mmCIF file of C-alpha atoms in Angstrom:
data_model
loop_
_atom_site.group_PDB
_atom_site.id
_atom_site.type_symbol
_atom_site.label_atom_id
_atom_site.label_comp_id
_atom_site.label_asym_id
_atom_site.label_seq_id
_atom_site.Cartn_x
_atom_site.Cartn_y
_atom_site.Cartn_z
ATOM 1 C CA MET A 1 108.077 26.919 -12.536
ATOM 2 C CA THR A 2 111.276 28.270 -10.966
ATOM 3 C CA ARG A 3 114.512 27.012 -12.492
ATOM 4 C CA PRO A 4 117.314 26.056 -10.118
ATOM 5 C CA ARG A 5 120.489 28.051 -10.277
ATOM 6 C CA GLN A 6 123.363 26.490 -12.168
ATOM 7 C CA LEU A 7 125.132 23.513 -10.664
ATOM 8 C CA GLU A 8 128.852 23.935 -9.965
ATOM 9 C CA VAL A 9 131.022 20.837 -9.504
ATOM 10 C CA THR A 10 134.624 20.878 -8.271
ATOM 11 C CA TYR A 11 136.614 17.687 -8.842
ATOM 12 C CA ILE A 12 138.855 16.668 -5.936
ATOM 13 C CA GLY A 13 139.832 13.148 -7.034
ATOM 14 C CA GLY A 14 138.516 9.595 -7.104
ATOM 15 C CA PRO A 15 134.832 9.708 -6.102
ATOM 16 C CA THR A 16 135.242 13.010 -4.258
ATOM 17 C CA ALA A 17 133.696 16.199 -5.616
ATOM 18 C CA VAL A 18 131.974 19.295 -4.252
ATOM 19 C CA PHE A 19 128.519 20.072 -5.663
ATOM 20 C CA GLU A 20 127.293 23.625 -5.102
ATOM 21 C CA TRP A 21 123.657 24.191 -5.951
ATOM 22 C CA GLY A 22 121.145 26.708 -4.682
ATOM 23 C CA GLY A 23 123.336 27.834 -1.803
ATOM 24 C CA LEU A 24 124.073 24.319 -0.523
ATOM 25 C CA ARG A 25 127.509 22.696 -0.692
ATOM 26 C CA LEU A 26 127.510 18.900 -0.883
ATOM 27 C CA LEU A 27 130.503 16.549 -0.945
ATOM 28 C CA THR A 28 130.546 13.031 -2.367
ATOM 29 C CA ASP A 29 132.510 10.104 -0.884
ATOM 30 C CA PRO A 30 135.309 11.959 0.949
ATOM 31 C CA GLY A 31 138.851 10.746 0.353
ATOM 32 C CA PHE A 32 141.877 12.867 1.237
ATOM 33 C CA ASP A 33 144.639 10.395 2.130
ATOM 34 C CA PRO A 34 147.955 10.777 0.261
ATOM 35 C CA PRO A 35 148.812 8.369 -2.574
ATOM 36 C CA GLY A 36 150.830 5.208 -2.087
ATOM 37 C CA ALA A 37 148.827 3.749 0.785
ATOM 38 C CA SER A 38 147.343 0.250 0.654
ATOM 39 C CA TYR A 39 144.170 -0.726 2.474
ATOM 40 C CA GLN A 40 143.262 -4.283 3.365
ATOM 41 C CA THR A 41 139.794 -5.634 4.077
ATOM 42 C CA GLY A 42 139.827 -9.412 4.350
ATOM 43 C CA PRO A 43 141.530 -10.762 1.206
ATOM 44 C CA VAL A 44 141.047 -7.478 -0.691
ATOM 45 C CA VAL A 45 143.884 -4.963 -0.913
ATOM 46 C CA LEU A 46 143.228 -1.583 -2.533
ATOM 47 C CA THR A 47 146.081 0.762 -3.479
ATOM 48 C CA LYS A 48 145.695 4.499 -3.861
ATOM 49 C CA THR A 49 147.728 5.900 -6.758
ATOM 50 C CA ALA A 50 146.832 9.607 -6.665
ATOM 51 C CA GLY A 51 146.066 12.089 -3.919
ATOM 52 C CA ALA A 52 143.340 14.699 -3.587
ATOM 53 C CA ALA A 53 143.668 17.902 -5.598
ATOM 54 C CA LEU A 54 142.373 19.935 -2.648
ATOM 55 C CA SER A 55 142.834 19.529 1.095
ATOM 56 C CA PRO A 56 139.859 19.210 3.442
ATOM 57 C CA GLU A 57 140.872 22.487 5.094
ATOM 58 C CA SER A 58 140.633 24.349 1.782
ATOM 59 C CA LEU A 59 137.063 23.348 1.018
ATOM 60 C CA GLY A 60 135.278 25.735 3.325
ATOM 61 C CA ARG A 61 131.785 24.960 4.537
ATOM 62 C CA ILE A 62 130.282 21.607 3.570
ATOM 63 C CA ASP A 63 126.597 21.278 4.420
ATOM 64 C CA VAL A 64 126.004 17.662 3.431
ATOM 65 C CA VAL A 65 128.090 14.581 2.652
ATOM 66 C CA LEU A 66 126.571 12.122 0.196
ATOM 67 C CA LEU A 67 128.311 8.856 1.013
ATOM 68 C CA SER A 68 127.578 5.980 -1.348
ATOM 69 C CA HIS A 69 128.903 3.484 1.211
ATOM 70 C CA ASP A 70 131.238 3.471 4.172
ATOM 71 C CA HIS A 71 132.825 0.012 3.995
ATOM 72 C CA HIS A 72 135.344 0.453 1.147
ATOM 73 C CA TYR A 73 138.415 2.627 1.549
ATOM 74 C CA ASP A 74 138.305 4.033 -1.974
ATOM 75 C CA ASN A 75 134.987 5.659 -1.062
ATOM 76 C CA LEU A 76 135.823 6.601 2.513
ATOM 77 C CA ASP A 77 139.475 6.600 3.505
ATOM 78 C CA HIS A 78 140.999 7.476 6.884
ATOM 79 C CA SER A 79 141.074 11.240 6.298
ATOM 80 C CA GLY A 80 137.577 11.127 4.828
ATOM 81 C CA ARG A 81 136.225 9.344 7.885
ATOM 82 C CA LYS A 82 137.781 11.997 10.102
ATOM 83 C CA PHE A 83 136.244 14.697 7.905
ATOM 84 C CA LEU A 84 132.734 13.371 8.581
ATOM 85 C CA GLY A 85 133.020 14.496 12.184
ATOM 86 C CA GLY A 86 132.889 18.147 11.140
ATOM 87 C CA VAL A 87 129.865 17.888 8.846
ATOM 88 C CA LYS A 88 126.323 18.442 10.085
ATOM 89 C CA GLN A 89 124.587 15.923 7.837
ATOM 90 C CA VAL A 90 125.768 12.678 6.266
ATOM 91 C CA PHE A 91 123.442 10.613 4.072
ATOM 92 C CA THR A 92 124.370 7.041 3.225
ATOM 93 C CA THR A 93 122.962 3.493 3.311
ATOM 94 C CA PRO A 94 120.931 2.398 6.345
ATOM 95 C CA ALA A 95 123.656 -0.145 7.211
ATOM 96 C CA GLY A 96 126.345 2.521 6.876
ATOM 97 C CA ALA A 97 124.426 4.931 9.087
ATOM 98 C CA GLU A 98 124.237 2.296 11.804
ATOM 99 C CA ARG A 99 127.995 1.781 11.653
ATOM 100 C CA LEU A 100 128.836 5.490 11.534
ATOM 101 C CA GLY A 101 126.319 6.611 14.152
ATOM 102 C CA GLY A 102 126.089 10.241 15.187
ATOM 103 C CA HIS A 103 124.699 12.524 12.500
ATOM 104 C CA ALA A 104 124.642 9.899 9.706
ATOM 105 C CA THR A 105 121.219 9.180 8.229
ATOM 106 C CA GLY A 106 120.428 6.088 6.175
ATOM 107 C CA LEU A 107 118.269 6.382 3.077
ATOM 108 C CA ALA A 108 116.505 3.293 1.779
ATOM 109 C CA ASN A 109 115.783 3.012 -1.930
ATOM 110 C CA TRP A 110 113.362 5.776 -2.988
ATOM 111 C CA GLN A 111 113.315 7.290 0.494
ATOM 112 C CA SER A 112 113.606 11.088 0.447
ATOM 113 C CA ILE A 113 114.641 13.747 2.908
ATOM 114 C CA ASP A 114 114.333 17.522 2.531
ATOM 115 C CA VAL A 115 117.236 19.838 3.323
ATOM 116 C CA PRO A 116 116.581 23.603 3.578
ATOM 117 C CA ALA A 117 118.771 25.814 1.401
ATOM 118 C CA ALA A 118 119.009 29.607 1.461
ATOM 119 C CA ASP A 119 115.558 30.235 -0.025
ATOM 120 C CA ARG A 120 114.501 26.796 -1.252
ATOM 121 C CA VAL A 121 114.395 23.158 -0.188
ATOM 122 C CA LEU A 122 116.575 20.442 -1.708
ATOM 123 C CA ARG A 123 115.079 16.956 -1.783
ATOM 124 C CA ILE A 124 117.604 14.100 -1.590
ATOM 125 C CA THR A 125 116.356 10.665 -2.612
ATOM 126 C CA GLY A 126 118.202 7.384 -2.135
ATOM 127 C CA THR A 127 118.397 5.268 -5.288
ATOM 128 C CA PRO A 128 119.201 1.614 -5.995
ATOM 129 C CA ALA A 129 122.793 0.576 -6.636
ATOM 130 C CA ARG A 130 124.410 -2.830 -7.090
ATOM 131 C CA HIS A 131 128.146 -2.969 -6.446
ATOM 132 C CA GLY A 132 129.006 -5.729 -8.891
ATOM 133 C CA PRO A 133 127.285 -8.663 -10.604
ATOM 134 C CA ALA A 134 124.116 -10.120 -9.138
ATOM 135 C CA HIS A 135 126.009 -13.132 -7.783
ATOM 136 C CA GLY A 136 128.911 -11.064 -6.419
ATOM 137 C CA ASP A 137 127.522 -7.886 -4.858
ATOM 138 C CA ARG A 138 130.114 -6.161 -2.649
ATOM 139 C CA GLY A 139 127.692 -4.915 -0.004
ATOM 140 C CA PRO A 140 124.980 -2.244 0.227
ATOM 141 C CA VAL A 141 125.516 0.948 -1.739
ATOM 142 C CA THR A 142 123.239 3.879 -2.499
ATOM 143 C CA GLY A 143 122.993 6.457 -5.232
ATOM 144 C CA PHE A 144 121.259 9.807 -4.911
ATOM 145 C CA VAL A 145 118.840 11.984 -6.846
ATOM 146 C CA LEU A 146 118.847 15.698 -6.027
ATOM 147 C CA ALA A 147 116.045 18.119 -6.890
ATOM 148 C CA PHE A 148 114.552 21.291 -5.480
ATOM 149 C CA THR A 149 111.007 20.828 -4.265
ATOM 150 C CA ASP A 150 109.776 23.658 -6.513
ATOM 151 C CA ALA A 151 111.406 22.080 -9.598
ATOM 152 C CA LEU A 152 111.139 18.314 -9.162
ATOM 153 C CA ASP A 153 111.355 17.765 -12.908
ATOM 154 C CA GLN A 154 114.956 19.042 -12.981
ATOM 155 C CA THR A 155 117.205 16.574 -11.203
ATOM 156 C CA VAL A 156 120.811 15.538 -10.684
ATOM 157 C CA TYR A 157 121.680 11.847 -10.327
ATOM 158 C CA ILE A 158 124.799 10.565 -8.545
ATOM 159 C CA SER A 159 125.164 6.845 -9.169
ATOM 160 C CA GLY A 160 127.495 5.747 -6.381
ATOM 161 C CA ASP A 161 129.417 2.521 -6.975
ATOM 162 C CA THR A 162 127.114 0.505 -9.205
ATOM 163 C CA VAL A 163 126.988 -1.376 -12.449
ATOM 164 C CA TRP A 164 124.278 -0.822 -15.045
ATOM 165 C CA TYR A 165 121.267 -2.948 -14.065
ATOM 166 C CA GLU A 166 117.517 -2.720 -13.630
ATOM 167 C CA GLY A 167 117.756 -0.552 -10.505
ATOM 168 C CA VAL A 168 119.575 2.207 -12.412
ATOM 169 C CA ALA A 169 117.162 1.856 -15.326
ATOM 170 C CA GLU A 170 114.325 2.454 -12.852
ATOM 171 C CA VAL A 171 115.932 5.735 -11.769
ATOM 172 C CA ALA A 172 115.780 6.853 -15.405
ATOM 173 C CA ARG A 173 112.091 5.935 -15.603
ATOM 174 C CA ARG A 174 111.175 7.789 -12.414
ATOM 175 C CA PHE A 175 113.171 11.016 -12.803
ATOM 176 C CA ASP A 176 113.922 13.528 -15.539
ATOM 177 C CA VAL A 177 117.673 13.618 -14.929
ATOM 178 C CA ARG A 178 119.514 16.646 -16.345
ATOM 179 C CA ALA A 179 122.995 15.720 -15.057
ATOM 180 C CA ALA A 180 124.100 12.117 -14.431
ATOM 181 C CA VAL A 181 127.280 11.619 -12.406
ATOM 182 C CA LEU A 182 128.407 8.074 -13.175
ATOM 183 C CA PHE A 183 130.984 6.200 -11.081
ATOM 184 C CA MET A 184 132.934 4.359 -13.740
ATOM 185 C CA GLY A 185 136.401 2.855 -14.346
ATOM 186 C CA ALA A 186 135.290 -0.807 -14.418
ATOM 187 C CA ALA A 187 136.787 -1.438 -10.979
ATOM 188 C CA THR A 188 137.949 -5.044 -10.754
ATOM 189 C CA VAL A 189 139.336 -6.967 -7.784
ATOM 190 C CA PRO A 190 140.528 -10.370 -9.076
ATOM 191 C CA VAL A 191 140.505 -12.001 -5.633
ATOM 192 C CA VAL A 192 136.700 -11.623 -5.536
ATOM 193 C CA GLY A 193 136.106 -12.388 -9.226
ATOM 194 C CA PRO A 194 136.747 -11.141 -12.751
ATOM 195 C CA GLU A 195 133.599 -9.032 -13.154
ATOM 196 C CA ALA A 196 133.541 -5.249 -12.956
ATOM 197 C CA LEU A 197 132.253 -3.770 -9.689
ATOM 198 C CA THR A 198 131.542 -0.299 -11.100
ATOM 199 C CA MET A 199 130.324 0.857 -14.501
ATOM 200 C CA THR A 200 132.231 -0.166 -17.574
ATOM 201 C CA ALA A 201 132.264 2.084 -20.633
ATOM 202 C CA GLU A 202 129.480 -0.045 -22.091
ATOM 203 C CA ASP A 203 127.492 0.386 -18.870
ATOM 204 C CA GLY A 204 128.003 4.129 -19.171
ATOM 205 C CA ILE A 205 126.684 4.073 -22.722
ATOM 206 C CA GLN A 206 123.570 2.207 -21.574
ATOM 207 C CA ALA A 207 123.074 4.718 -18.751
ATOM 208 C CA ALA A 208 123.565 7.693 -21.071
ATOM 209 C CA ARG A 209 120.944 6.323 -23.442
ATOM 210 C CA ALA A 210 118.509 5.818 -20.552
ATOM 211 C CA PHE A 211 119.179 9.315 -19.169
ATOM 212 C CA SER A 212 118.575 10.777 -22.605
ATOM 213 C CA HIS A 213 118.251 14.423 -21.473
ATOM 214 C CA ALA A 214 121.287 14.372 -19.183
ATOM 215 C CA THR A 215 124.781 15.730 -19.368
ATOM 216 C CA ILE A 216 127.061 12.814 -18.423
ATOM 217 C CA ILE A 217 129.798 13.484 -15.838
ATOM 218 C CA PRO A 218 132.201 10.565 -15.272
ATOM 219 C CA LEU A 219 133.610 10.235 -11.754
ATOM 220 C CA HIS A 220 135.602 7.656 -9.779
ATOM 221 C CA TYR A 221 137.554 6.157 -12.687
ATOM 222 C CA GLU A 222 141.096 7.104 -11.645
ATOM 223 C CA GLY A 223 143.351 7.380 -8.614
ATOM 224 C CA TRP A 224 143.184 3.722 -7.542
ATOM 225 C CA ALA A 225 144.979 0.671 -8.914
ATOM 226 C CA HIS A 226 141.845 -1.456 -9.271
ATOM 227 C CA PHE A 227 140.369 0.605 -12.101
ATOM 228 C CA THR A 228 140.732 -1.156 -15.444
ATOM 229 C CA GLU A 229 139.295 1.460 -17.827
ATOM 230 C CA SER A 230 140.974 4.864 -18.098
ATOM 231 C CA ARG A 231 139.512 8.168 -19.219
ATOM 232 C CA GLU A 232 140.917 7.505 -22.691
ATOM 233 C CA VAL A 233 139.173 4.113 -22.922
ATOM 234 C CA ILE A 234 135.861 5.524 -21.703
ATOM 235 C CA ALA A 235 136.051 8.575 -23.970
ATOM 236 C CA ARG A 236 136.826 6.440 -27.015
ATOM 237 C CA ALA A 237 133.813 4.202 -26.328
ATOM 238 C CA PHE A 238 131.522 7.186 -25.703
ATOM 239 C CA ASN A 239 132.638 8.848 -28.917
ATOM 240 C CA ALA A 240 132.124 5.667 -30.932
ATOM 241 C CA ALA A 241 128.590 5.399 -29.523
ATOM 242 C CA GLY A 242 127.773 9.036 -30.286
ATOM 243 C CA ILE A 243 127.665 9.936 -26.574
ATOM 244 C CA GLY A 244 130.828 12.068 -26.604
ATOM 245 C CA PRO A 245 129.165 15.483 -27.165
ATOM 246 C CA ARG A 246 127.060 14.998 -24.030
ATOM 247 C CA VAL A 247 130.015 14.272 -21.729
ATOM 248 C CA ARG A 248 131.661 16.826 -19.424
ATOM 249 C CA TRP A 249 135.050 15.654 -18.201
ATOM 250 C CA MET A 250 136.348 17.298 -15.050
ATOM 251 C CA GLU A 251 139.925 18.334 -14.369
ATOM 252 C CA LEU A 252 141.438 17.879 -10.917
ATOM 253 C CA GLY A 253 140.999 20.922 -8.715
ATOM 254 C CA LYS A 254 138.859 22.724 -11.299
ATOM 255 C CA THR A 255 135.187 23.681 -11.293
ATOM 256 C CA ILE A 256 132.651 23.168 -14.045
ATOM 257 C CA ALA A 257 129.261 24.884 -14.239
ATOM 258 C CA LEU A 258 126.102 23.325 -15.676
ATOM 259 C CA PRO A 259 122.665 24.818 -16.229
ATOM 260 C CA ILE A 260 120.076 22.381 -14.910
#
């Protein structure tokens, strides 16, 4: 069976990263606004504390945007929303696709769509995500599994904004994930409750144990004031649990390469 080429990931900031794999260039949750801005949705106010390491203009061609959800500014800010207009394909939740219109396509849980690459076909599958506790979900979110159709046993998982729960465990049962990109930071918004809305360090440990063959890549744990667990906190917990050697931390504006 053909092995996919190595996966290259460039960290831009927050939940935003470029994934280059098999000739395709995919961008997660675009956010390019400068730091210092506050965004209000109902009673919730989110404050951005760090800007993007790279400008949208510097990214070059982006073939696909993988948007976990469109209704929170830390996953799609003003500049990110503008950026969507220049991308051919945007995959997100069905509800988000209805709101965005145009070239946005909604993926239900376990629904797949094939995207041609240079000489192969990349299959993108929507995966379950729960943005907070069962009694306090913050609206529909999707994760993604990526795999080439000629190597479906070698996959990349992007969690989107989710906590550890049965839906993520089911992803681990269905797919042999070789790289798991986990949105972490234990995001907490006190006005809607004390519980974390994204993965805590303990959630990340549970996910890493479930995705036992995967390199773990933390994402979306910094750059916004509502994160309550820093890189140092997460790293300390991972190391204590024996997960540390499997983790690849990214540096802003830099690219890492992973064999998949």
